[in-house]
Tab-separated table of C-alpha atoms and ligand atoms in Angstrom:
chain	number	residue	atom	x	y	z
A	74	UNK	CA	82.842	89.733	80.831
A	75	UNK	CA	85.740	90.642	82.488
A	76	UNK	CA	88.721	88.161	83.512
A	77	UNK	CA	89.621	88.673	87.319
A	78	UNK	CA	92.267	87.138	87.457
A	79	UNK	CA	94.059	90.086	85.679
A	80	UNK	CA	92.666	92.800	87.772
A	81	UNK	CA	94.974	93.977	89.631
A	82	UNK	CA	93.595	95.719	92.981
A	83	UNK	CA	96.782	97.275	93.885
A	84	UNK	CA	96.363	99.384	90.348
A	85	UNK	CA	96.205	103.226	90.772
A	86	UNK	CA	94.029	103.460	87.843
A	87	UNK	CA	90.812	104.885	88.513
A	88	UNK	CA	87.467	103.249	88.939
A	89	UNK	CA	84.738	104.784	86.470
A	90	UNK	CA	81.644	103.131	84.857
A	91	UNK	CA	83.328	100.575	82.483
A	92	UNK	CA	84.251	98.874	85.315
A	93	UNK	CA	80.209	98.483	86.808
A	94	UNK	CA	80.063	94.813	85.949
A	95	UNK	CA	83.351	93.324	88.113
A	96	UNK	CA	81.067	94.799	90.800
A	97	UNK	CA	78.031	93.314	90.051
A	98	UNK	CA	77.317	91.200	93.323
A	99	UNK	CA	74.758	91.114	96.031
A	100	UNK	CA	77.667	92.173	98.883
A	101	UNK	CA	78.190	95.264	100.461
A	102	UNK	CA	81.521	95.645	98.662
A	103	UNK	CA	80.101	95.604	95.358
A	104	UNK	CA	77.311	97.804	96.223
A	105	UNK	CA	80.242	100.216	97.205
A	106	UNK	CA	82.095	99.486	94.235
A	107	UNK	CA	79.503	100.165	92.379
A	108	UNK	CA	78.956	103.913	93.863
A	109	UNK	CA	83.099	104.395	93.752
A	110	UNK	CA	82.874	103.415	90.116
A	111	UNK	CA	80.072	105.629	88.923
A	112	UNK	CA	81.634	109.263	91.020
A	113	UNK	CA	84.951	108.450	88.628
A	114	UNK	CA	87.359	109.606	90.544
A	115	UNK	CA	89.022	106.937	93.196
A	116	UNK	CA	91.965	104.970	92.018
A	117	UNK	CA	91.440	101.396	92.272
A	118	UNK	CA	93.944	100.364	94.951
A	119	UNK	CA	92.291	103.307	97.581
A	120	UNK	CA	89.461	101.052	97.288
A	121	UNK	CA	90.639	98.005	98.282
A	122	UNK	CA	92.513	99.405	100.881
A	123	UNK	CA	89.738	101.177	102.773
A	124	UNK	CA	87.583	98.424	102.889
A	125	UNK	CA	90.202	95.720	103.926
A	126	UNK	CA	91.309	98.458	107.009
A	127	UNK	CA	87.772	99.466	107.660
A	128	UNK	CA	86.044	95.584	107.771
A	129	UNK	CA	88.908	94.477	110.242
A	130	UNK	CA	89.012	97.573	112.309
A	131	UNK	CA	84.870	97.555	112.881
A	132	UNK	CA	85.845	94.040	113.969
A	133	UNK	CA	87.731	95.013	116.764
A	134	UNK	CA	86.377	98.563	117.182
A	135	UNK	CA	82.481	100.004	117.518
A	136	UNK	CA	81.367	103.068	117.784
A	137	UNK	CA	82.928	106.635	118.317
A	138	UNK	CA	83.534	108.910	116.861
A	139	UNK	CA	85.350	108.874	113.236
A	140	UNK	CA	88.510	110.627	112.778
A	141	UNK	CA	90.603	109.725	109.606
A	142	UNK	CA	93.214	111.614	109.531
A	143	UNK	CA	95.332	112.319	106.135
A	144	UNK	CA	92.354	110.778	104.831
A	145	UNK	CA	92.593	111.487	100.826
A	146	UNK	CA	89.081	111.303	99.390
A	147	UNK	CA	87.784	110.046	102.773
A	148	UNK	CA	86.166	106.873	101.731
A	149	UNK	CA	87.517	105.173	104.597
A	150	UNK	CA	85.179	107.314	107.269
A	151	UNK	CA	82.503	106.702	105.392
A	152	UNK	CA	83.348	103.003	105.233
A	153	UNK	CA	83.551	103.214	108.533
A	154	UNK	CA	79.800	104.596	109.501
A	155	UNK	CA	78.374	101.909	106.633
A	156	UNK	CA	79.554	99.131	108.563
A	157	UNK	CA	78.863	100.323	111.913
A	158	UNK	CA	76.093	102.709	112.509
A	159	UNK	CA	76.852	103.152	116.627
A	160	UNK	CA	78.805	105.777	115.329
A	161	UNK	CA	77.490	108.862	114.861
A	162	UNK	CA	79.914	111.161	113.188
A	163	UNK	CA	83.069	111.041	111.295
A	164	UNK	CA	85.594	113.736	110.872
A	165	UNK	CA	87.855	113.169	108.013
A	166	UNK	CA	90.702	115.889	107.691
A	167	UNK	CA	93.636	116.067	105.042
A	168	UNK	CA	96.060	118.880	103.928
A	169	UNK	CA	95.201	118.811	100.591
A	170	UNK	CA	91.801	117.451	100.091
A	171	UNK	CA	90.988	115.868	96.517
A	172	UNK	CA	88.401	118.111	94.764
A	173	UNK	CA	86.832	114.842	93.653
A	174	UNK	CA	86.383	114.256	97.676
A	175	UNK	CA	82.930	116.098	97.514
A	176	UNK	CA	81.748	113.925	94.543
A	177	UNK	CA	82.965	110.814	96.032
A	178	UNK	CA	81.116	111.889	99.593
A	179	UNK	CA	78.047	113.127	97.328
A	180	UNK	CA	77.622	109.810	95.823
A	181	UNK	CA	77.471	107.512	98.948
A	182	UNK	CA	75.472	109.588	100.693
A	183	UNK	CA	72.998	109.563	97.459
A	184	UNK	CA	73.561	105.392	98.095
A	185	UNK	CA	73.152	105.697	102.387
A	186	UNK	CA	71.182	108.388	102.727
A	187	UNK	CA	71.866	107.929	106.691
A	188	UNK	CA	75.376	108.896	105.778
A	189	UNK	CA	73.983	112.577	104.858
A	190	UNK	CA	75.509	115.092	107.611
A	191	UNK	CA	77.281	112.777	109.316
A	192	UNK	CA	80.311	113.339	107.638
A	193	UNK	CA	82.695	116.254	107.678
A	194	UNK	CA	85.686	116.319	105.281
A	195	UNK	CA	88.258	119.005	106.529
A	196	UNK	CA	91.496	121.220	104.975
A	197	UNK	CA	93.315	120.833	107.987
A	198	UNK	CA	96.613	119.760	109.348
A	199	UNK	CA	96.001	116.711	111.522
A	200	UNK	CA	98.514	118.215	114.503
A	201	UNK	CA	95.647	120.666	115.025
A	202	UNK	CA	92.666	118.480	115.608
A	203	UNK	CA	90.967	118.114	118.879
A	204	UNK	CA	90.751	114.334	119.858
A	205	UNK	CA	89.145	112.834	122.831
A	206	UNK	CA	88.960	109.397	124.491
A	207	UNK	CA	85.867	108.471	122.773
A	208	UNK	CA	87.501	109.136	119.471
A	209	UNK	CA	88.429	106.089	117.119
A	210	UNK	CA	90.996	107.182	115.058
A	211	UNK	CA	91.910	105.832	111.376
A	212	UNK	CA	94.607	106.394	109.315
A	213	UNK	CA	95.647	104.654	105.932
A	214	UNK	CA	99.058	105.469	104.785
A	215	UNK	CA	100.272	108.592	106.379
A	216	UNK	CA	103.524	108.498	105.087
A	217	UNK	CA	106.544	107.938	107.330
A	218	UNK	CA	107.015	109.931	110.255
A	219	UNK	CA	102.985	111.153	109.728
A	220	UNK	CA	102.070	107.899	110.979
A	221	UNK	CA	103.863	108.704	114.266
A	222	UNK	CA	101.944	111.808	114.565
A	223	UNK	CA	98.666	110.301	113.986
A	224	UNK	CA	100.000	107.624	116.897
A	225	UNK	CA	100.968	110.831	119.248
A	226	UNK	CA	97.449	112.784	118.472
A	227	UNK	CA	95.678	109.276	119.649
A	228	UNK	CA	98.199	108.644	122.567
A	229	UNK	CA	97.402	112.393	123.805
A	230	UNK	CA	93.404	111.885	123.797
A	231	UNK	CA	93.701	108.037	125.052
A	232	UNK	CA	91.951	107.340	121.751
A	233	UNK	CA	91.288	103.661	119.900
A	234	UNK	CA	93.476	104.357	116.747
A	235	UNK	CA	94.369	102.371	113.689
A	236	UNK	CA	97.138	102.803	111.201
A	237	UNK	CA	98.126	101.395	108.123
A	238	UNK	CA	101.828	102.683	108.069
A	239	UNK	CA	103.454	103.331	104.040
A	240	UNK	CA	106.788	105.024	103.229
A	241	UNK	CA	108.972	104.010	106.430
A	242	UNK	CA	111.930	106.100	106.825
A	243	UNK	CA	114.793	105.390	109.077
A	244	UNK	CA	116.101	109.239	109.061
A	245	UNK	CA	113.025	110.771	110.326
A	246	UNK	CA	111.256	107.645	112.539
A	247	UNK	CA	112.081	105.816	115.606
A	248	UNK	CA	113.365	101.931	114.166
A	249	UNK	CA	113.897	100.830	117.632
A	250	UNK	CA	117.834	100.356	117.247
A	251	UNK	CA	116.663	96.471	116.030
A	252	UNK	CA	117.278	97.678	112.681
A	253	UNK	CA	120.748	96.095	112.361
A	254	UNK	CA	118.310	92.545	112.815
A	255	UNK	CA	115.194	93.663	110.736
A	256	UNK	CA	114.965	95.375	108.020
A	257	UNK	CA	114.312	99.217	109.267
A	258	UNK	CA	109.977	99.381	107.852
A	259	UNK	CA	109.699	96.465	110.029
A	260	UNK	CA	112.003	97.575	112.644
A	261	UNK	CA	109.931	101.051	112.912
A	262	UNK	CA	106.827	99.213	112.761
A	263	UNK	CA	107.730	97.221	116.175
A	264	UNK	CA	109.081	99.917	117.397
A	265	UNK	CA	105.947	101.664	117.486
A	266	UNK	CA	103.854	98.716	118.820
A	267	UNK	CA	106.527	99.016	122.041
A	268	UNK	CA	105.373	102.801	122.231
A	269	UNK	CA	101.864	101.955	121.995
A	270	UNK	CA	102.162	99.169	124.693
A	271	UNK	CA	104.363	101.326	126.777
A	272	UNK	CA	101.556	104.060	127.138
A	273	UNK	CA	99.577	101.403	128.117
A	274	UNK	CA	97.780	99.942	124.751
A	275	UNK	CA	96.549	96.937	124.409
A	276	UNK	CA	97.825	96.209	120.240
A	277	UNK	CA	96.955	93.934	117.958
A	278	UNK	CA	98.780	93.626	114.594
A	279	UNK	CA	97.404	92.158	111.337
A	280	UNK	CA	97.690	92.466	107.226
A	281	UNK	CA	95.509	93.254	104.699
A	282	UNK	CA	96.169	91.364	101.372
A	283	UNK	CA	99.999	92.179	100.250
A	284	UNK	CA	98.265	92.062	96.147
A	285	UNK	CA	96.540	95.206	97.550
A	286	UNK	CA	99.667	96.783	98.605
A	287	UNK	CA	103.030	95.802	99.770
A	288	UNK	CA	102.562	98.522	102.798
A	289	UNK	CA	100.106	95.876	104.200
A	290	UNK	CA	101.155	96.109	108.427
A	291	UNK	CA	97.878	97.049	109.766
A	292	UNK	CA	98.217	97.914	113.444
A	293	UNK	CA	94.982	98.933	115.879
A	294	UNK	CA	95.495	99.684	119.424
A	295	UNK	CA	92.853	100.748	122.247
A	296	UNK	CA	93.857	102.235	125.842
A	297	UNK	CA	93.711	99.256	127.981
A	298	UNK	CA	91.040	100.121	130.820
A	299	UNK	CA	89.356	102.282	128.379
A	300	UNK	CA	85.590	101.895	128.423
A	301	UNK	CA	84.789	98.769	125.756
A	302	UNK	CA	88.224	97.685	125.677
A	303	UNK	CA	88.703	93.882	126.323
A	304	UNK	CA	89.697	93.080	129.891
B	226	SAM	C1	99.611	108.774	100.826
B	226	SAM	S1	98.343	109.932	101.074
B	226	SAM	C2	97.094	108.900	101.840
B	226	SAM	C3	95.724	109.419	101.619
B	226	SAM	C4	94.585	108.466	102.001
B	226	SAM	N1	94.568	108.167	103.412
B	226	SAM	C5	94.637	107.195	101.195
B	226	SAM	O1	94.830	106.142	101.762
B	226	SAM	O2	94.515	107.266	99.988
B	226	SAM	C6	98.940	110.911	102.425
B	226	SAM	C7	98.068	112.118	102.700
B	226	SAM	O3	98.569	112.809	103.844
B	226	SAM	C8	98.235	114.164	103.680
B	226	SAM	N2	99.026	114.932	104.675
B	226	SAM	C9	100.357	115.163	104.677
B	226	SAM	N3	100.702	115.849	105.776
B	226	SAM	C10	99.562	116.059	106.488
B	226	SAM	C11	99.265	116.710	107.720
B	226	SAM	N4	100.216	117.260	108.463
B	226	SAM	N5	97.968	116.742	108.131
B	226	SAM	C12	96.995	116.187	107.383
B	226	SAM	N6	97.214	115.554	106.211
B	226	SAM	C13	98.483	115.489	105.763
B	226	SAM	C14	98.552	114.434	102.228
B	226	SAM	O4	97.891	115.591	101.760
B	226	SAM	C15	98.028	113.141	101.580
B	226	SAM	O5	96.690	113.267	101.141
Protein backbone atom coordinates (compact mmCIF):
# COMPACT_ATOMS: atom_id res chain seq x y z
CA UNK A 1 0.00 0.00 0.00
CA UNK A 2 1.30 3.11 -0.77
CA UNK A 3 1.33 6.30 1.66
CA UNK A 4 -0.11 9.44 -0.25
CA UNK A 5 0.71 11.67 1.69
CA UNK A 6 4.37 11.41 0.42
CA UNK A 7 3.61 11.44 -3.20
CA UNK A 8 4.55 14.22 -4.45
CA UNK A 9 2.56 15.23 -7.79
CA UNK A 10 4.81 17.96 -8.71
CA UNK A 11 7.70 15.02 -9.04
CA UNK A 12 9.27 14.69 -12.56
CA UNK A 13 9.75 11.11 -12.01
CA UNK A 14 8.04 9.01 -14.36
CA UNK A 15 4.86 7.06 -14.01
CA UNK A 16 5.37 3.22 -14.92
CA UNK A 17 3.55 0.08 -13.58
CA UNK A 18 4.74 0.06 -9.90
CA UNK A 19 2.80 2.85 -9.47
CA UNK A 20 -0.84 0.94 -10.85
CA UNK A 21 -2.25 0.73 -7.36
CA UNK A 22 -2.21 4.78 -6.20
CA UNK A 23 -4.51 4.71 -9.26
CA UNK A 24 -6.72 2.18 -8.43
CA UNK A 25 -10.17 4.12 -8.27
CA UNK A 26 -13.43 4.07 -10.06
CA UNK A 27 -12.76 7.97 -11.50
CA UNK A 28 -11.82 9.01 -14.72
CA UNK A 29 -8.46 10.20 -13.38
CA UNK A 30 -7.42 6.95 -12.23
CA UNK A 31 -8.59 5.20 -15.22
CA UNK A 32 -6.12 7.70 -16.97
CA UNK A 33 -3.55 7.16 -14.54
CA UNK A 34 -3.75 3.93 -14.96
CA UNK A 35 -3.10 4.04 -18.98
CA UNK A 36 -0.18 6.94 -18.27
CA UNK A 37 1.35 4.47 -15.86
CA UNK A 38 1.39 1.33 -17.95
CA UNK A 39 2.95 3.41 -21.60
CA UNK A 40 6.06 4.34 -18.98
CA UNK A 41 7.01 7.24 -20.20
CA UNK A 42 5.16 10.57 -18.67
CA UNK A 43 6.73 12.19 -15.70
CA UNK A 44 4.46 12.44 -12.89
CA UNK A 45 3.93 16.20 -12.56
CA UNK A 46 2.80 16.37 -16.68
CA UNK A 47 0.06 14.39 -15.35
CA UNK A 48 -1.31 16.31 -12.88
CA UNK A 49 -0.97 19.24 -14.76
CA UNK A 50 -2.96 18.25 -17.84
CA UNK A 51 -5.76 17.10 -16.09
CA UNK A 52 -6.08 20.06 -13.56
CA UNK A 53 -5.84 22.58 -17.00
CA UNK A 54 -7.95 20.30 -19.07
CA UNK A 55 -11.05 19.61 -16.24
CA UNK A 56 -11.26 23.50 -15.66
CA UNK A 57 -10.88 24.56 -19.21
CA UNK A 58 -13.84 21.91 -20.51
CA UNK A 59 -15.63 23.81 -17.74
CA UNK A 60 -15.61 26.93 -19.34
CA UNK A 61 -14.94 25.76 -22.91
CA UNK A 62 -16.87 22.95 -25.30
CA UNK A 63 -16.20 21.92 -28.33
CA UNK A 64 -13.75 22.95 -31.22
CA UNK A 65 -11.37 22.13 -32.36
CA UNK A 66 -8.09 21.04 -30.24
CA UNK A 67 -4.95 22.82 -30.73
CA UNK A 68 -2.20 22.35 -28.00
CA UNK A 69 0.44 23.96 -28.91
CA UNK A 70 4.14 23.15 -27.45
CA UNK A 71 2.27 20.30 -26.31
CA UNK A 72 5.15 17.70 -25.06
CA UNK A 73 3.70 14.19 -25.17
CA UNK A 74 0.24 15.67 -25.94
CA UNK A 75 -1.74 14.20 -23.17
CA UNK A 76 -3.44 17.32 -22.65
CA UNK A 77 -5.43 17.12 -26.28
CA UNK A 78 -6.31 13.99 -25.61
CA UNK A 79 -7.54 14.98 -22.15
CA UNK A 80 -9.26 17.31 -23.76
CA UNK A 81 -11.51 15.03 -26.34
CA UNK A 82 -12.05 12.42 -23.12
CA UNK A 83 -13.84 14.93 -21.30
CA UNK A 84 -15.67 16.51 -24.00
CA UNK A 85 -16.58 14.57 -27.02
CA UNK A 86 -18.32 17.83 -29.05
CA UNK A 87 -15.01 18.05 -30.21
CA UNK A 88 -14.02 16.37 -32.98
CA UNK A 89 -10.35 16.73 -33.58
CA UNK A 90 -7.29 17.79 -31.82
CA UNK A 91 -4.10 19.01 -33.29
CA UNK A 92 -1.26 18.82 -30.94
CA UNK A 93 2.08 20.34 -32.39
CA UNK A 94 5.60 20.69 -30.60
CA UNK A 95 9.19 21.36 -31.89
CA UNK A 96 10.60 18.51 -30.56
CA UNK A 97 8.07 15.86 -30.05
CA UNK A 98 8.89 13.08 -27.30
CA UNK A 99 9.42 9.72 -29.11
CA UNK A 100 7.45 8.25 -26.21
CA UNK A 101 4.49 10.69 -27.63
CA UNK A 102 3.33 7.82 -30.02
CA UNK A 103 3.26 5.24 -27.14
CA UNK A 104 1.59 7.53 -24.82
CA UNK A 105 -1.15 8.42 -27.81
CA UNK A 106 -1.13 4.50 -28.65
CA UNK A 107 -2.16 3.61 -25.25
CA UNK A 108 -5.26 5.89 -24.71
CA UNK A 109 -6.52 5.33 -27.79
CA UNK A 110 -6.17 1.35 -26.96
CA UNK A 111 -8.28 2.73 -23.52
CA UNK A 112 -10.93 5.26 -25.81
CA UNK A 113 -11.03 3.70 -28.78
CA UNK A 114 -13.18 6.91 -29.98
CA UNK A 115 -9.94 8.75 -29.50
CA UNK A 116 -8.43 6.64 -32.59
CA UNK A 117 -7.85 9.27 -35.59
CA UNK A 118 -8.90 12.01 -33.91
CA UNK A 119 -5.71 13.03 -32.86
CA UNK A 120 -2.78 14.42 -34.76
CA UNK A 121 0.57 15.00 -32.97
CA UNK A 122 2.79 17.37 -35.17
CA UNK A 123 6.86 18.42 -35.54
CA UNK A 124 6.03 21.81 -36.09
CA UNK A 125 6.76 25.28 -34.93
CA UNK A 126 3.56 26.68 -33.45
CA UNK A 127 4.13 30.32 -35.42
CA UNK A 128 3.24 28.25 -38.49
CA UNK A 129 -0.08 26.74 -37.65
CA UNK A 130 -3.28 27.73 -39.23
CA UNK A 131 -5.89 28.72 -36.49
CA UNK A 132 -9.41 29.72 -36.95
CA UNK A 133 -12.23 31.14 -34.80
CA UNK A 134 -13.63 27.85 -34.03
CA UNK A 135 -10.30 26.75 -32.70
CA UNK A 136 -9.84 26.25 -28.80
CA UNK A 137 -6.46 26.61 -28.16
CA UNK A 138 -4.37 24.99 -25.12
CA UNK A 139 -1.16 25.51 -23.98
CA UNK A 140 0.63 24.24 -20.71
CA UNK A 141 3.87 25.86 -20.02
CA UNK A 142 5.25 27.41 -23.09
CA UNK A 143 8.02 28.94 -21.60
CA UNK A 144 8.32 32.72 -21.34
CA UNK A 145 7.87 34.77 -24.23
CA UNK A 146 6.26 31.31 -26.08
CA UNK A 147 3.31 31.89 -24.09
CA UNK A 148 2.89 35.30 -25.79
CA UNK A 149 3.05 33.70 -29.08
CA UNK A 150 0.58 31.10 -28.37
CA UNK A 151 -1.65 34.37 -27.04
CA UNK A 152 -0.83 36.24 -30.59
CA UNK A 153 -1.61 32.89 -32.82
CA UNK A 154 -5.18 32.84 -30.80
CA UNK A 155 -5.64 36.72 -30.91
CA UNK A 156 -5.00 36.48 -34.88
CA UNK A 157 -7.77 33.61 -35.47
CA UNK A 158 -10.26 35.16 -32.66
CA UNK A 159 -9.75 31.77 -31.04
CA UNK A 160 -10.91 30.52 -27.23
CA UNK A 161 -7.31 29.92 -25.85
CA UNK A 162 -5.92 28.78 -22.55
CA UNK A 163 -2.48 29.09 -21.10
CA UNK A 164 -0.73 27.94 -18.26
CA UNK A 165 2.28 30.44 -18.39
CA UNK A 166 6.02 28.86 -16.72
CA UNK A 167 9.45 30.54 -16.95
CA UNK A 168 8.42 34.41 -16.95
CA UNK A 169 11.09 36.57 -18.15
CA UNK A 170 11.21 40.26 -17.82
CA UNK A 171 13.97 40.71 -20.77
CA UNK A 172 12.04 39.11 -23.44
CA UNK A 173 8.05 39.70 -22.21
CA UNK A 174 5.84 42.59 -21.80
CA UNK A 175 5.56 43.07 -17.50
CA UNK A 176 3.29 45.92 -17.97
CA UNK A 177 5.76 48.60 -16.38
CA UNK A 178 3.80 47.43 -12.81
CA UNK A 179 6.78 45.49 -12.18
CA UNK A 180 8.37 48.02 -9.79
CA UNK A 181 4.79 47.00 -7.58
CA UNK A 182 4.62 43.18 -8.41
CA UNK A 183 6.94 40.97 -8.72
CA UNK A 184 7.71 40.83 -12.74
CA UNK A 185 5.90 36.69 -13.36
CA UNK A 186 2.97 38.32 -11.91
CA UNK A 187 3.43 41.61 -13.44
CA UNK A 188 3.70 39.83 -17.07
CA UNK A 189 0.91 37.69 -16.22
CA UNK A 190 -1.54 40.89 -15.81
CA UNK A 191 -0.07 42.35 -18.32
CA UNK A 192 -1.22 39.89 -20.66
CA UNK A 193 -4.81 39.63 -19.28
CA UNK A 194 -4.89 43.70 -20.28
CA UNK A 195 -3.84 42.50 -23.91
CA UNK A 196 -6.33 39.88 -23.98
CA UNK A 197 -9.14 42.26 -22.73
CA UNK A 198 -7.91 44.99 -24.94
CA UNK A 199 -8.53 42.82 -28.16
CA UNK A 200 -11.68 42.37 -26.84
CA UNK A 201 -11.55 38.99 -24.54
CA UNK A 202 -13.62 38.25 -22.13
CA UNK A 203 -10.71 36.49 -19.32
CA UNK A 204 -11.04 34.62 -16.57
CA UNK A 205 -8.05 33.75 -14.33
CA UNK A 206 -7.71 30.75 -11.97
CA UNK A 207 -4.94 28.17 -10.32
CA UNK A 208 -4.42 24.78 -10.43
CA UNK A 209 -2.97 23.29 -7.15
CA UNK A 210 0.52 25.23 -6.36
CA UNK A 211 1.80 21.23 -4.87
CA UNK A 212 1.45 20.50 -8.64
CA UNK A 213 3.58 23.30 -9.66
CA UNK A 214 4.52 26.66 -8.47
CA UNK A 215 3.79 27.99 -12.27
CA UNK A 216 0.09 27.48 -11.27
CA UNK A 217 -1.65 31.04 -13.09
CA UNK A 218 -4.04 29.42 -15.34
CA UNK A 219 -5.57 32.01 -17.64
CA UNK A 220 -8.55 31.14 -20.43
CA UNK A 221 -9.96 33.79 -22.53
CA UNK A 222 -12.77 33.61 -25.38
CA UNK A 223 -13.53 36.56 -28.01
CA UNK A 224 -16.38 38.27 -26.45
CA UNK A 225 -19.31 38.10 -29.15
CA UNK A 226 -17.85 34.95 -30.34
CA UNK A 227 -20.44 32.28 -31.00
CA UNK A 228 -20.93 30.31 -27.33
CA UNK A 229 -19.25 32.91 -25.49
CA UNK A 230 -21.24 34.18 -22.39
CA UNK A 231 -23.13 37.40 -23.05
C1 LIG B 1 8.22 23.19 -20.93
S1 LIG B 1 7.85 22.28 -22.36
C2 LIG B 1 6.10 22.01 -22.14
C3 LIG B 1 5.62 20.79 -22.84
C4 LIG B 1 4.20 20.34 -22.49
N1 LIG B 1 3.20 21.31 -22.87
C5 LIG B 1 4.08 20.00 -21.03
O1 LIG B 1 3.34 20.66 -20.33
O2 LIG B 1 4.75 19.09 -20.58
C6 LIG B 1 7.92 23.49 -23.65
C7 LIG B 1 7.81 22.88 -25.03
O3 LIG B 1 7.79 23.92 -26.01
C8 LIG B 1 8.35 23.40 -27.18
N2 LIG B 1 8.65 24.54 -28.08
C9 LIG B 1 9.60 25.49 -27.94
N3 LIG B 1 9.51 26.38 -28.93
C10 LIG B 1 8.47 26.00 -29.72
C11 LIG B 1 7.88 26.52 -30.90
N4 LIG B 1 8.31 27.64 -31.46
N5 LIG B 1 6.83 25.84 -31.45
C12 LIG B 1 6.39 24.70 -30.89
N6 LIG B 1 6.90 24.16 -29.77
C13 LIG B 1 7.94 24.80 -29.18
C14 LIG B 1 9.55 22.62 -26.68
O4 LIG B 1 9.99 21.67 -27.63
C15 LIG B 1 8.96 21.97 -25.42
O5 LIG B 1 8.44 20.68 -25.67
Amino acid sequence: MHDDARFDRSSRNKLTPHDLDRFAGPTLFDRVGRVVCRAACLPRKELYEAWEVARRVRRRFRGGRVVDLACGHALLAHLMLVLDDRSERALAVDLRVPESAASLAAALAGEWPRLTGRVSVERAALESVPLGPEDLVVSVHACGALTDAVLSAAIGARARVAVLPCCHDARTCDAGSVDGWVDAPLAIDVTRVARLRAAGYRVHTQRIPAEITPKNRLLLAEPIGAAGAEP
